[in-house]
């Protein structure tokens, strides 16, 4: 296996970890903001690289950044606000 593949795999992991650190610091900075909901980084593994001796992983991709909300409570809040308006 080429050294570049190994470096690219390591790079993808470092990039994903950096996105996690950035998101965590964003969550801490906005913890006291009224109405703020925590965010999280969703990761997905890349398609593996098939070698004659086995399968080698190719790292991770950032699938997205989502808000950690409870959908039922969100809907209940919107319904009650609409009823008051």
N, CA, C and O atoms as a Maestro MAE file, in Angstrom:
{
 s_m_m2io_version
 :::
 2.0.0
}

f_m_ct {
 s_m_title
 :::
 protein
 m_atom[340] {
  # First column is atom index #
  i_m_mmod_type
  r_m_x_coord
  r_m_y_coord
  r_m_z_coord
  i_m_residue_number
  s_m_chain_name
  s_m_pdb_residue_name
  s_m_pdb_atom_name
  i_m_atomic_number
  :::
  1 25 0.847 -1.171 0.000 1 A "UNK " " N  " 7
  2 3 0.000 0.000 0.000 1 A "UNK " " CA " 6
  3 2 0.892 1.233 0.000 1 A "UNK " " C  " 6
  4 15 1.926 1.279 0.667 1 A "UNK " " O  " 8
  5 25 0.480 2.190 -0.735 2 A "UNK " " N  " 7
  6 3 1.242 3.414 -0.876 2 A "UNK " " CA " 6
  7 2 1.212 4.229 0.416 2 A "UNK " " C  " 6
  8 15 0.230 4.205 1.158 2 A "UNK " " O  " 8
  9 25 2.284 4.936 0.667 3 A "UNK " " N  " 7
  10 3 2.339 5.811 1.833 3 A "UNK " " CA " 6
  11 2 1.339 6.953 1.732 3 A "UNK " " C  " 6
  12 15 0.859 7.463 2.744 3 A "UNK " " O  " 8
  13 25 1.028 7.352 0.490 4 A "UNK " " N  " 7
  14 3 0.101 8.451 0.309 4 A "UNK " " CA " 6
  15 2 -1.315 8.067 0.748 4 A "UNK " " C  " 6
  16 15 -2.058 8.901 1.266 4 A "UNK " " O  " 8
  17 25 -1.677 6.808 0.538 5 A "UNK " " N  " 7
  18 3 -2.994 6.361 0.986 5 A "UNK " " CA " 6
  19 2 -3.062 6.423 2.510 5 A "UNK " " C  " 6
  20 15 -4.067 6.857 3.075 5 A "UNK " " O  " 8
  21 25 -2.002 5.994 3.165 6 A "UNK " " N  " 7
  22 3 -1.958 6.041 4.627 6 A "UNK " " CA " 6
  23 2 -2.027 7.482 5.126 6 A "UNK " " C  " 6
  24 15 -2.720 7.776 6.100 6 A "UNK " " O  " 8
  25 25 -1.316 8.363 4.464 7 A "UNK " " N  " 7
  26 3 -1.337 9.772 4.864 7 A "UNK " " CA " 6
  27 2 -2.710 10.394 4.637 7 A "UNK " " C  " 6
  28 15 -3.171 11.195 5.450 7 A "UNK " " O  " 8
  29 25 -3.358 10.032 3.545 8 A "UNK " " N  " 7
  30 3 -4.675 10.571 3.260 8 A "UNK " " CA " 6
  31 2 -5.701 10.054 4.269 8 A "UNK " " C  " 6
  32 15 -6.605 10.786 4.669 8 A "UNK " " O  " 8
  33 25 -5.560 8.798 4.676 9 A "UNK " " N  " 7
  34 3 -6.436 8.240 5.708 9 A "UNK " " CA " 6
  35 2 -6.247 8.982 7.023 9 A "UNK " " C  " 6
  36 15 -7.220 9.330 7.690 9 A "UNK " " O  " 8
  37 25 -5.011 9.220 7.389 10 A "UNK " " N  " 7
  38 3 -4.717 9.972 8.614 10 A "UNK " " CA " 6
  39 2 -5.241 11.400 8.512 10 A "UNK " " C  " 6
  40 15 -5.769 11.942 9.483 10 A "UNK " " O  " 8
  41 25 -5.097 12.005 7.344 11 A "UNK " " N  " 7
  42 3 -5.579 13.371 7.134 11 A "UNK " " CA " 6
  43 2 -7.096 13.447 7.308 11 A "UNK " " C  " 6
  44 15 -7.609 14.392 7.907 11 A "UNK " " O  " 8
  45 25 -7.806 12.455 6.786 12 A "UNK " " N  " 7
  46 3 -9.268 12.477 6.931 12 A "UNK " " CA " 6
  47 2 -9.674 12.358 8.397 12 A "UNK " " C  " 6
  48 15 -10.638 12.991 8.829 12 A "UNK " " O  " 8
  49 25 -8.950 11.560 9.153 13 A "UNK " " N  " 7
  50 3 -9.235 11.446 10.580 13 A "UNK " " CA " 6
  51 2 -8.955 12.731 11.327 13 A "UNK " " C  " 6
  52 15 -9.728 13.131 12.198 13 A "UNK " " O  " 8
  53 25 -7.848 13.381 10.990 14 A "UNK " " N  " 7
  54 3 -7.520 14.650 11.636 14 A "UNK " " CA " 6
  55 2 -8.528 15.734 11.283 14 A "UNK " " C  " 6
  56 15 -8.893 16.547 12.132 14 A "UNK " " O  " 8
  57 25 -8.974 15.749 10.043 15 A "UNK " " N  " 7
  58 3 -9.973 16.726 9.618 15 A "UNK " " CA " 6
  59 2 -11.289 16.517 10.361 15 A "UNK " " C  " 6
  60 15 -11.926 17.478 10.790 15 A "UNK " " O  " 8
  61 25 -11.692 15.257 10.510 16 A "UNK " " N  " 7
  62 3 -12.927 14.955 11.236 16 A "UNK " " CA " 6
  63 2 -12.794 15.332 12.706 16 A "UNK " " C  " 6
  64 15 -13.732 15.870 13.295 16 A "UNK " " O  " 8
  65 25 -11.645 15.056 13.299 17 A "UNK " " N  " 7
  66 3 -11.422 15.419 14.696 17 A "UNK " " CA " 6
  67 2 -11.436 16.935 14.873 17 A "UNK " " C  " 6
  68 15 -11.967 17.440 15.863 17 A "UNK " " O  " 8
  69 25 -10.862 17.656 13.928 18 A "UNK " " N  " 7
  70 3 -10.865 19.118 14.003 18 A "UNK " " CA " 6
  71 2 -12.280 19.667 13.905 18 A "UNK " " C  " 6
  72 15 -12.617 20.628 14.597 18 A "UNK " " O  " 8
  73 25 -13.111 19.073 13.060 19 A "UNK " " N  " 7
  74 3 -14.509 19.499 12.961 19 A "UNK " " CA " 6
  75 2 -15.234 19.244 14.281 19 A "UNK " " C  " 6
  76 15 -16.068 20.048 14.699 19 A "UNK " " O  " 8
  77 25 -14.918 18.127 14.937 20 A "UNK " " N  " 7
  78 3 -15.515 17.840 16.241 20 A "UNK " " CA " 6
  79 2 -15.099 18.841 17.300 20 A "UNK " " C  " 6
  80 15 -15.916 19.269 18.115 20 A "UNK " " O  " 8
  81 25 -13.824 19.215 17.289 21 A "UNK " " N  " 7
  82 3 -13.328 20.208 18.249 21 A "UNK " " CA " 6
  83 2 -13.967 21.568 17.993 21 A "UNK " " C  " 6
  84 15 -14.359 22.258 18.934 21 A "UNK " " O  " 8
  85 25 -14.073 21.956 16.725 22 A "UNK " " N  " 7
  86 3 -14.700 23.237 16.386 22 A "UNK " " CA " 6
  87 2 -16.164 23.272 16.815 22 A "UNK " " C  " 6
  88 15 -16.643 24.278 17.338 22 A "UNK " " O  " 8
  89 25 -16.867 22.168 16.591 23 A "UNK " " N  " 7
  90 3 -18.276 22.101 16.970 23 A "UNK " " CA " 6
  91 2 -18.438 22.133 18.485 23 A "UNK " " C  " 6
  92 15 -19.346 22.784 19.001 23 A "UNK " " O  " 8
  93 25 -17.562 21.435 19.195 24 A "UNK " " N  " 7
  94 3 -17.622 21.444 20.661 24 A "UNK " " CA " 6
  95 2 -17.361 22.841 21.210 24 A "UNK " " C  " 6
  96 15 -18.037 23.266 22.146 24 A "UNK " " O  " 8
  97 25 -16.399 23.560 20.649 25 A "UNK " " N  " 7
  98 3 -16.127 24.918 21.130 25 A "UNK " " CA " 6
  99 2 -17.286 25.852 20.806 25 A "UNK " " C  " 6
  100 15 -17.578 26.771 21.572 25 A "UNK " " O  " 8
  101 25 -17.945 25.622 19.676 26 A "UNK " " N  " 7
  102 3 -19.125 26.408 19.318 26 A "UNK " " CA " 6
  103 2 -20.251 26.149 20.316 26 A "UNK " " C  " 6
  104 15 -20.966 27.070 20.711 26 A "UNK " " O  " 8
  105 25 -20.401 24.886 20.722 27 A "UNK " " N  " 7
  106 3 -21.428 24.544 21.707 27 A "UNK " " CA " 6
  107 2 -21.147 25.197 23.059 27 A "UNK " " C  " 6
  108 15 -22.067 25.685 23.715 27 A "UNK " " O  " 8
  109 25 -19.898 25.209 23.472 28 A "UNK " " N  " 7
  110 3 -19.530 25.818 24.750 28 A "UNK " " CA " 6
  111 2 -19.745 27.330 24.701 28 A "UNK " " C  " 6
  112 15 -20.252 27.921 25.655 28 A "UNK " " O  " 8
  113 25 -19.360 27.947 23.592 29 A "UNK " " N  " 7
  114 3 -19.495 29.402 23.467 29 A "UNK " " CA " 6
  115 2 -20.950 29.845 23.488 29 A "UNK " " C  " 6
  116 15 -21.255 30.950 23.936 29 A "UNK " " O  " 8
  117 25 -21.854 28.992 23.005 30 A "UNK " " N  " 7
  118 3 -23.270 29.371 22.934 30 A "UNK " " CA " 6
  119 2 -24.130 28.692 23.978 30 A "UNK " " C  " 6
  120 15 -25.355 28.692 23.863 30 A "UNK " " O  " 8
  121 25 -23.512 28.113 24.995 31 A "UNK " " N  " 7
  122 3 -24.265 27.362 26.005 31 A "UNK " " CA " 6
  123 2 -25.273 28.240 26.739 31 A "UNK " " C  " 6
  124 15 -26.345 27.762 27.110 31 A "UNK " " O  " 8
  125 25 -24.953 29.504 26.955 32 A "UNK " " N  " 7
  126 3 -25.865 30.376 27.700 32 A "UNK " " CA " 6
  127 2 -26.823 31.151 26.794 32 A "UNK " " C  " 6
  128 15 -27.605 31.964 27.287 32 A "UNK " " O  " 8
  129 25 -26.780 30.922 25.511 33 A "UNK " " N  " 7
  130 3 -27.674 31.603 24.579 33 A "UNK " " CA " 6
  131 2 -29.069 30.991 24.665 33 A "UNK " " C  " 6
  132 15 -29.223 29.774 24.562 33 A "UNK " " O  " 8
  133 25 -30.066 31.819 24.851 34 A "UNK " " N  " 7
  134 3 -31.442 31.346 24.963 34 A "UNK " " CA " 6
  135 2 -31.880 30.751 23.621 34 A "UNK " " C  " 6
  136 15 -31.717 31.375 22.573 34 A "UNK " " O  " 8
  137 25 -32.431 29.551 23.669 35 A "UNK " " N  " 7
  138 3 -32.936 28.908 22.465 35 A "UNK " " CA " 6
  139 2 -31.900 28.138 21.671 35 A "UNK " " C  " 6
  140 15 -32.233 27.524 20.657 35 A "UNK " " O  " 8
  141 25 -30.651 28.157 22.109 36 A "UNK " " N  " 7
  142 3 -29.606 27.444 21.374 36 A "UNK " " CA " 6
  143 2 -29.714 25.950 21.628 36 A "UNK " " C  " 6
  144 15 -29.928 25.525 22.763 36 A "UNK " " O  " 8
  145 25 -29.568 25.156 20.585 37 A "UNK " " N  " 7
  146 3 -29.522 23.702 20.734 37 A "UNK " " CA " 6
  147 2 -28.150 23.211 20.307 37 A "UNK " " C  " 6
  148 15 -27.551 23.703 19.351 37 A "UNK " " O  " 8
  149 25 -27.685 22.240 21.038 38 A "UNK " " N  " 7
  150 3 -26.351 21.688 20.819 38 A "UNK " " CA " 6
  151 2 -26.235 21.082 19.420 38 A "UNK " " C  " 6
  152 15 -27.197 20.533 18.883 38 A "UNK " " O  " 8
  153 25 -25.048 21.192 18.850 39 A "UNK " " N  " 7
  154 3 -24.776 20.603 17.545 39 A "UNK " " CA " 6
  155 2 -23.840 19.409 17.710 39 A "UNK " " C  " 6
  156 15 -23.099 19.318 18.689 39 A "UNK " " O  " 8
  157 25 -23.884 18.505 16.751 40 A "UNK " " N  " 7
  158 3 -22.977 17.365 16.761 40 A "UNK " " CA " 6
  159 2 -22.519 17.071 15.341 40 A "UNK " " C  " 6
  160 15 -23.214 17.379 14.373 40 A "UNK " " O  " 8
  161 25 -21.352 16.476 15.234 41 A "UNK " " N  " 7
  162 3 -20.786 16.116 13.936 41 A "UNK " " CA " 6
  163 2 -21.133 14.667 13.654 41 A "UNK " " C  " 6
  164 15 -20.869 13.789 14.476 41 A "UNK " " O  " 8
  165 25 -21.721 14.414 12.501 42 A "UNK " " N  " 7
  166 3 -22.038 13.050 12.073 42 A "UNK " " CA " 6
  167 2 -20.938 12.581 11.127 42 A "UNK " " C  " 6
  168 15 -20.638 13.242 10.133 42 A "UNK " " O  " 8
  169 25 -20.346 11.444 11.441 43 A "UNK " " N  " 7
  170 3 -19.248 10.903 10.645 43 A "UNK " " CA " 6
  171 2 -19.693 9.648 9.906 43 A "UNK " " C  " 6
  172 15 -20.560 8.913 10.380 43 A "UNK " " O  " 8
  173 25 -19.101 9.409 8.754 44 A "UNK " " N  " 7
  174 3 -19.383 8.210 7.967 44 A "UNK " " CA " 6
  175 2 -18.062 7.647 7.453 44 A "UNK " " C  " 6
  176 15 -17.182 8.390 7.020 44 A "UNK " " O  " 8
  177 25 -17.939 6.337 7.507 45 A "UNK " " N  " 7
  178 3 -16.699 5.722 7.024 45 A "UNK " " CA " 6
  179 2 -16.680 5.724 5.503 45 A "UNK " " C  " 6
  180 15 -17.720 5.636 4.851 45 A "UNK " " O  " 8
  181 25 -15.497 5.826 4.963 46 A "UNK " " N  " 7
  182 3 -15.331 5.788 3.507 46 A "UNK " " CA " 6
  183 2 -15.340 4.347 3.011 46 A "UNK " " C  " 6
  184 15 -15.168 3.407 3.787 46 A "UNK " " O  " 8
  185 25 -15.540 4.193 1.733 47 A "UNK " " N  " 7
  186 3 -15.537 2.863 1.126 47 A "UNK " " CA " 6
  187 2 -14.141 2.264 1.291 47 A "UNK " " C  " 6
  188 15 -13.150 2.920 0.971 47 A "UNK " " O  " 8
  189 25 -14.049 1.034 1.785 48 A "UNK " " N  " 7
  190 3 -12.727 0.444 2.022 48 A "UNK " " CA " 6
  191 2 -11.989 0.128 0.722 48 A "UNK " " C  " 6
  192 15 -12.585 0.011 -0.349 48 A "UNK " " O  " 8
  193 25 -10.700 -0.001 0.856 49 A "UNK " " N  " 7
  194 3 -9.811 -0.310 -0.253 49 A "UNK " " CA " 6
  195 2 -9.487 -1.799 -0.178 49 A "UNK " " C  " 6
  196 15 -8.928 -2.262 0.816 49 A "UNK " " O  " 8
  197 25 -9.828 -2.542 -1.210 50 A "UNK " " N  " 7
  198 3 -9.636 -3.991 -1.197 50 A "UNK " " CA " 6
  199 2 -8.255 -4.349 -1.722 50 A "UNK " " C  " 6
  200 15 -7.896 -4.010 -2.850 50 A "UNK " " O  " 8
  201 25 -7.492 -5.034 -0.892 51 A "UNK " " N  " 7
  202 3 -6.167 -5.538 -1.248 51 A "UNK " " CA " 6
  203 2 -6.246 -7.055 -1.341 51 A "UNK " " C  " 6
  204 15 -7.225 -7.655 -0.896 51 A "UNK " " O  " 8
  205 25 -5.247 -7.663 -1.901 52 A "UNK " " N  " 7
  206 3 -5.258 -9.126 -1.991 52 A "UNK " " CA " 6
  207 2 -5.104 -9.784 -0.618 52 A "UNK " " C  " 6
  208 15 -5.453 -10.954 -0.458 52 A "UNK " " O  " 8
  209 25 -4.595 -9.061 0.362 53 A "UNK " " N  " 7
  210 3 -4.435 -9.604 1.704 53 A "UNK " " CA " 6
  211 2 -5.579 -9.230 2.638 53 A "UNK " " C  " 6
  212 15 -5.608 -9.685 3.781 53 A "UNK " " O  " 8
  213 25 -6.515 -8.418 2.182 54 A "UNK " " N  " 7
  214 3 -7.656 -8.036 3.013 54 A "UNK " " CA " 6
  215 2 -8.176 -6.651 2.684 54 A "UNK " " C  " 6
  216 15 -7.821 -6.056 1.667 54 A "UNK " " O  " 8
  217 25 -9.003 -6.167 3.545 55 A "UNK " " N  " 7
  218 3 -9.654 -4.872 3.359 55 A "UNK " " CA " 6
  219 2 -8.933 -3.821 4.204 55 A "UNK " " C  " 6
  220 15 -8.630 -4.045 5.376 55 A "UNK " " O  " 8
  221 25 -8.668 -2.675 3.586 56 A "UNK " " N  " 7
  222 3 -7.998 -1.579 4.282 56 A "UNK " " CA " 6
  223 2 -8.935 -0.376 4.276 56 A "UNK " " C  " 6
  224 15 -9.440 0.018 3.225 56 A "UNK " " O  " 8
  225 25 -9.163 0.200 5.439 57 A "UNK " " N  " 7
  226 3 -10.032 1.368 5.532 57 A "UNK " " CA " 6
  227 2 -9.387 2.585 4.884 57 A "UNK " " C  " 6
  228 15 -8.164 2.679 4.779 57 A "UNK " " O  " 8
  229 25 -10.231 3.511 4.452 58 A "UNK " " N  " 7
  230 3 -9.726 4.729 3.816 58 A "UNK " " CA " 6
  231 2 -10.057 5.979 4.616 58 A "UNK " " C  " 6
  232 15 -9.912 7.094 4.115 58 A "UNK " " O  " 8
  233 25 -10.494 5.805 5.837 59 A "UNK " " N  " 7
  234 3 -10.721 6.979 6.668 59 A "UNK " " CA " 6
  235 2 -12.189 7.276 6.879 59 A "UNK " " C  " 6
  236 15 -13.043 6.391 6.828 59 A "UNK " " O  " 8
  237 25 -12.455 8.542 7.115 60 A "UNK " " N  " 7
  238 3 -13.792 8.973 7.515 60 A "UNK " " CA " 6
  239 2 -14.156 10.262 6.791 60 A "UNK " " C  " 6
  240 15 -13.288 11.072 6.465 60 A "UNK " " O  " 8
  241 25 -15.445 10.439 6.545 61 A "UNK " " N  " 7
  242 3 -15.970 11.671 5.963 61 A "UNK " " CA " 6
  243 2 -16.908 12.323 6.970 61 A "UNK " " C  " 6
  244 15 -17.508 11.647 7.806 61 A "UNK " " O  " 8
  245 25 -17.024 13.623 6.880 62 A "UNK " " N  " 7
  246 3 -17.991 14.344 7.701 62 A "UNK " " CA " 6
  247 2 -19.308 14.316 6.933 62 A "UNK " " C  " 6
  248 15 -19.438 14.950 5.886 62 A "UNK " " O  " 8
  249 25 -20.285 13.576 7.463 63 A "UNK " " N  " 7
  250 3 -21.578 13.435 6.792 63 A "UNK " " CA " 6
  251 2 -22.429 14.683 6.974 63 A "UNK " " C  " 6
  252 15 -23.276 14.991 6.135 63 A "UNK " " O  " 8
  253 25 -22.205 15.394 8.060 64 A "UNK " " N  " 7
  254 3 -22.967 16.616 8.294 64 A "UNK " " CA " 6
  255 2 -22.868 17.053 9.741 64 A "UNK " " C  " 6
  256 15 -22.317 16.354 10.592 64 A "UNK " " O  " 8
  257 25 -23.408 18.210 9.990 65 A "UNK " " N  " 7
  258 3 -23.493 18.733 11.350 65 A "UNK " " CA " 6
  259 2 -24.971 18.947 11.626 65 A "UNK " " C  " 6
  260 15 -25.641 19.716 10.938 65 A "UNK " " O  " 8
  261 25 -25.469 18.256 12.643 66 A "UNK " " N  " 7
  262 3 -26.893 18.319 12.953 66 A "UNK " " CA " 6
  263 2 -27.102 18.856 14.360 66 A "UNK " " C  " 6
  264 15 -26.201 18.826 15.199 66 A "UNK " " O  " 8
  265 25 -28.291 19.339 14.592 67 A "UNK " " N  " 7
  266 3 -28.664 19.820 15.922 67 A "UNK " " CA " 6
  267 2 -29.246 18.659 16.722 67 A "UNK " " C  " 6
  268 15 -30.000 17.839 16.198 67 A "UNK " " O  " 8
  269 25 -28.887 18.608 17.980 68 A "UNK " " N  " 7
  270 3 -29.381 17.557 18.868 68 A "UNK " " CA " 6
  271 2 -30.698 18.024 19.470 68 A "UNK " " C  " 6
  272 15 -30.720 18.637 20.537 68 A "UNK " " O  " 8
  273 25 -31.776 17.735 18.789 69 A "UNK " " N  " 7
  274 3 -33.105 18.141 19.230 69 A "UNK " " CA " 6
  275 2 -33.985 16.918 19.376 69 A "UNK " " C  " 6
  276 15 -33.719 15.865 18.797 69 A "UNK " " O  " 8
  277 25 -35.032 17.078 20.155 70 A "UNK " " N  " 7
  278 3 -36.062 16.053 20.255 70 A "UNK " " CA " 6
  279 2 -37.204 16.520 19.360 70 A "UNK " " C  " 6
  280 15 -37.835 17.539 19.637 70 A "UNK " " O  " 8
  281 25 -37.471 15.780 18.291 71 A "UNK " " N  " 7
  282 3 -38.450 16.206 17.297 71 A "UNK " " CA " 6
  283 2 -39.845 16.368 17.901 71 A "UNK " " C  " 6
  284 15 -40.577 17.283 17.523 71 A "UNK " " O  " 8
  285 25 -40.213 15.506 18.818 72 A "UNK " " N  " 7
  286 3 -41.538 15.598 19.437 72 A "UNK " " CA " 6
  287 2 -41.719 16.872 20.246 72 A "UNK " " C  " 6
  288 15 -42.769 17.512 20.182 72 A "UNK " " O  " 8
  289 25 -40.687 17.242 21.012 73 A "UNK " " N  " 7
  290 3 -40.765 18.480 21.788 73 A "UNK " " CA " 6
  291 2 -40.767 19.701 20.884 73 A "UNK " " C  " 6
  292 15 -41.437 20.692 21.172 73 A "UNK " " O  " 8
  293 25 -40.018 19.630 19.793 74 A "UNK " " N  " 7
  294 3 -40.009 20.729 18.823 74 A "UNK " " CA " 6
  295 2 -41.406 20.945 18.248 74 A "UNK " " C  " 6
  296 15 -41.881 22.078 18.175 74 A "UNK " " O  " 8
  297 25 -42.056 19.872 17.845 75 A "UNK " " N  " 7
  298 3 -43.399 19.961 17.273 75 A "UNK " " CA " 6
  299 2 -44.398 20.472 18.303 75 A "UNK " " C  " 6
  300 15 -45.271 21.279 17.983 75 A "UNK " " O  " 8
  301 25 -44.269 20.001 19.534 76 A "UNK " " N  " 7
  302 3 -45.164 20.438 20.609 76 A "UNK " " CA " 6
  303 2 -44.997 21.933 20.883 76 A "UNK " " C  " 6
  304 15 -45.981 22.639 21.104 76 A "UNK " " O  " 8
  305 25 -43.756 22.414 20.868 77 A "UNK " " N  " 7
  306 3 -43.494 23.833 21.080 77 A "UNK " " CA " 6
  307 2 -44.105 24.668 19.958 77 A "UNK " " C  " 6
  308 15 -44.754 25.680 20.219 77 A "UNK " " O  " 8
  309 25 -43.901 24.249 18.725 78 A "UNK " " N  " 7
  310 3 -44.454 25.005 17.588 78 A "UNK " " CA " 6
  311 2 -45.979 25.029 17.621 78 A "UNK " " C  " 6
  312 15 -46.593 26.046 17.296 78 A "UNK " " O  " 8
  313 25 -46.583 23.926 18.009 79 A "UNK " " N  " 7
  314 3 -48.045 23.864 18.094 79 A "UNK " " CA " 6
  315 2 -48.574 24.805 19.159 79 A "UNK " " C  " 6
  316 15 -49.562 25.505 18.940 79 A "UNK " " O  " 8
  317 25 -47.910 24.823 20.328 80 A "UNK " " N  " 7
  318 3 -48.383 25.687 21.408 80 A "UNK " " CA " 6
  319 2 -48.164 27.159 21.075 80 A "UNK " " C  " 6
  320 15 -48.998 27.993 21.427 80 A "UNK " " O  " 8
  321 25 -47.087 27.492 20.419 81 A "UNK " " N  " 7
  322 3 -46.835 28.888 20.023 81 A "UNK " " CA " 6
  323 2 -47.834 29.331 18.973 81 A "UNK " " C  " 6
  324 15 -48.322 30.460 19.008 81 A "UNK " " O  " 8
  325 25 -48.144 28.432 18.027 82 A "UNK " " N  " 7
  326 3 -49.139 28.768 16.994 82 A "UNK " " CA " 6
  327 2 -50.522 28.961 17.601 82 A "UNK " " C  " 6
  328 15 -51.282 29.820 17.152 82 A "UNK " " O  " 8
  329 25 -50.855 28.175 18.615 83 A "UNK " " N  " 7
  330 3 -52.157 28.290 19.260 83 A "UNK " " CA " 6
  331 2 -52.276 29.616 20.029 83 A "UNK " " C  " 6
  332 15 -53.354 30.205 20.101 83 A "UNK " " O  " 8
  333 25 -51.164 30.070 20.597 84 A "UNK " " N  " 7
  334 3 -51.185 31.340 21.324 84 A "UNK " " CA " 6
  335 2 -51.275 32.525 20.378 84 A "UNK " " C  " 6
  336 15 -51.837 33.563 20.727 84 A "UNK " " O  " 8
  337 25 -50.720 32.373 19.179 85 A "UNK " " N  " 7
  338 3 -50.695 33.477 18.204 85 A "UNK " " CA " 6
  339 2 -51.987 33.594 17.512 85 A "UNK " " C  " 6
  340 15 -52.154 34.465 16.658 85 A "UNK " " O  " 8
  :::
 }
 m_bond[339] {
  # First column is bond index #
  i_m_from
  i_m_to
  i_m_order
  :::
  1 1 2 1
  2 2 3 1
  3 3 4 2
  4 3 5 1
  5 5 6 1
  6 6 7 1
  7 7 8 2
  8 7 9 1
  9 9 10 1
  10 10 11 1
  11 11 12 2
  12 11 13 1
  13 13 14 1
  14 14 15 1
  15 15 16 2
  16 15 17 1
  17 17 18 1
  18 18 19 1
  19 19 20 2
  20 19 21 1
  21 21 22 1
  22 22 23 1
  23 23 24 2
  24 23 25 1
  25 25 26 1
  26 26 27 1
  27 27 28 2
  28 27 29 1
  29 29 30 1
  30 30 31 1
  31 31 32 2
  32 31 33 1
  33 33 34 1
  34 34 35 1
  35 35 36 2
  36 35 37 1
  37 37 38 1
  38 38 39 1
  39 39 40 2
  40 39 41 1
  41 41 42 1
  42 42 43 1
  43 43 44 2
  44 43 45 1
  45 45 46 1
  46 46 47 1
  47 47 48 2
  48 47 49 1
  49 49 50 1
  50 50 51 1
  51 51 52 2
  52 51 53 1
  53 53 54 1
  54 54 55 1
  55 55 56 2
  56 55 57 1
  57 57 58 1
  58 58 59 1
  59 59 60 2
  60 59 61 1
  61 61 62 1
  62 62 63 1
  63 63 64 2
  64 63 65 1
  65 65 66 1
  66 66 67 1
  67 67 68 2
  68 67 69 1
  69 69 70 1
  70 70 71 1
  71 71 72 2
  72 71 73 1
  73 73 74 1
  74 74 75 1
  75 75 76 2
  76 75 77 1
  77 77 78 1
  78 78 79 1
  79 79 80 2
  80 79 81 1
  81 81 82 1
  82 82 83 1
  83 83 84 2
  84 83 85 1
  85 85 86 1
  86 86 87 1
  87 87 88 2
  88 87 89 1
  89 89 90 1
  90 90 91 1
  91 91 92 2
  92 91 93 1
  93 93 94 1
  94 94 95 1
  95 95 96 2
  96 95 97 1
  97 97 98 1
  98 98 99 1
  99 99 100 2
  100 99 101 1
  101 101 102 1
  102 102 103 1
  103 103 104 2
  104 103 105 1
  105 105 106 1
  106 106 107 1
  107 107 108 2
  108 107 109 1
  109 109 110 1
  110 110 111 1
  111 111 112 2
  112 111 113 1
  113 113 114 1
  114 114 115 1
  115 115 116 2
  116 115 117 1
  117 117 118 1
  118 118 119 1
  119 119 120 2
  120 119 121 1
  121 121 122 1
  122 122 123 1
  123 123 124 2
  124 123 125 1
  125 125 126 1
  126 126 127 1
  127 127 128 2
  128 127 129 1
  129 129 130 1
  130 130 131 1
  131 131 132 2
  132 131 133 1
  133 133 134 1
  134 134 135 1
  135 135 136 2
  136 135 137 1
  137 137 138 1
  138 138 139 1
  139 139 140 2
  140 139 141 1
  141 141 142 1
  142 142 143 1
  143 143 144 2
  144 143 145 1
  145 145 146 1
  146 146 147 1
  147 147 148 2
  148 147 149 1
  149 149 150 1
  150 150 151 1
  151 151 152 2
  152 151 153 1
  153 153 154 1
  154 154 155 1
  155 155 156 2
  156 155 157 1
  157 157 158 1
  158 158 159 1
  159 159 160 2
  160 159 161 1
  161 161 162 1
  162 162 163 1
  163 163 164 2
  164 163 165 1
  165 165 166 1
  166 166 167 1
  167 167 168 2
  168 167 169 1
  169 169 170 1
  170 170 171 1
  171 171 172 2
  172 171 173 1
  173 173 174 1
  174 174 175 1
  175 175 176 2
  176 175 177 1
  177 177 178 1
  178 178 179 1
  179 179 180 2
  180 179 181 1
  181 181 182 1
  182 182 183 1
  183 183 184 2
  184 183 185 1
  185 185 186 1
  186 186 187 1
  187 187 188 2
  188 187 189 1
  189 189 190 1
  190 190 191 1
  191 191 192 2
  192 191 193 1
  193 193 194 1
  194 194 195 1
  195 195 196 2
  196 195 197 1
  197 197 198 1
  198 198 199 1
  199 199 200 2
  200 199 201 1
  201 201 202 1
  202 202 203 1
  203 203 204 2
  204 203 205 1
  205 205 206 1
  206 206 207 1
  207 207 208 2
  208 207 209 1
  209 209 210 1
  210 210 211 1
  211 211 212 2
  212 211 213 1
  213 213 214 1
  214 214 215 1
  215 215 216 2
  216 215 217 1
  217 217 218 1
  218 218 219 1
  219 219 220 2
  220 219 221 1
  221 221 222 1
  222 222 223 1
  223 223 224 2
  224 223 225 1
  225 225 226 1
  226 226 227 1
  227 227 228 2
  228 227 229 1
  229 229 230 1
  230 230 231 1
  231 231 232 2
  232 231 233 1
  233 233 234 1
  234 234 235 1
  235 235 236 2
  236 235 237 1
  237 237 238 1
  238 238 239 1
  239 239 240 2
  240 239 241 1
  241 241 242 1
  242 242 243 1
  243 243 244 2
  244 243 245 1
  245 245 246 1
  246 246 247 1
  247 247 248 2
  248 247 249 1
  249 249 250 1
  250 250 251 1
  251 251 252 2
  252 251 253 1
  253 253 254 1
  254 254 255 1
  255 255 256 2
  256 255 257 1
  257 257 258 1
  258 258 259 1
  259 259 260 2
  260 259 261 1
  261 261 262 1
  262 262 263 1
  263 263 264 2
  264 263 265 1
  265 265 266 1
  266 266 267 1
  267 267 268 2
  268 267 269 1
  269 269 270 1
  270 270 271 1
  271 271 272 2
  272 271 273 1
  273 273 274 1
  274 274 275 1
  275 275 276 2
  276 275 277 1
  277 277 278 1
  278 278 279 1
  279 279 280 2
  280 279 281 1
  281 281 282 1
  282 282 283 1
  283 283 284 2
  284 283 285 1
  285 285 286 1
  286 286 287 1
  287 287 288 2
  288 287 289 1
  289 289 290 1
  290 290 291 1
  291 291 292 2
  292 291 293 1
  293 293 294 1
  294 294 295 1
  295 295 296 2
  296 295 297 1
  297 297 298 1
  298 298 299 1
  299 299 300 2
  300 299 301 1
  301 301 302 1
  302 302 303 1
  303 303 304 2
  304 303 305 1
  305 305 306 1
  306 306 307 1
  307 307 308 2
  308 307 309 1
  309 309 310 1
  310 310 311 1
  311 311 312 2
  312 311 313 1
  313 313 314 1
  314 314 315 1
  315 315 316 2
  316 315 317 1
  317 317 318 1
  318 318 319 1
  319 319 320 2
  320 319 321 1
  321 321 322 1
  322 322 323 1
  323 323 324 2
  324 323 325 1
  325 325 326 1
  326 326 327 1
  327 327 328 2
  328 327 329 1
  329 329 330 1
  330 330 331 1
  331 331 332 2
  332 331 333 1
  333 333 334 1
  334 334 335 1
  335 335 336 2
  336 335 337 1
  337 337 338 1
  338 338 339 1
  339 339 340 2
  :::
 }
}
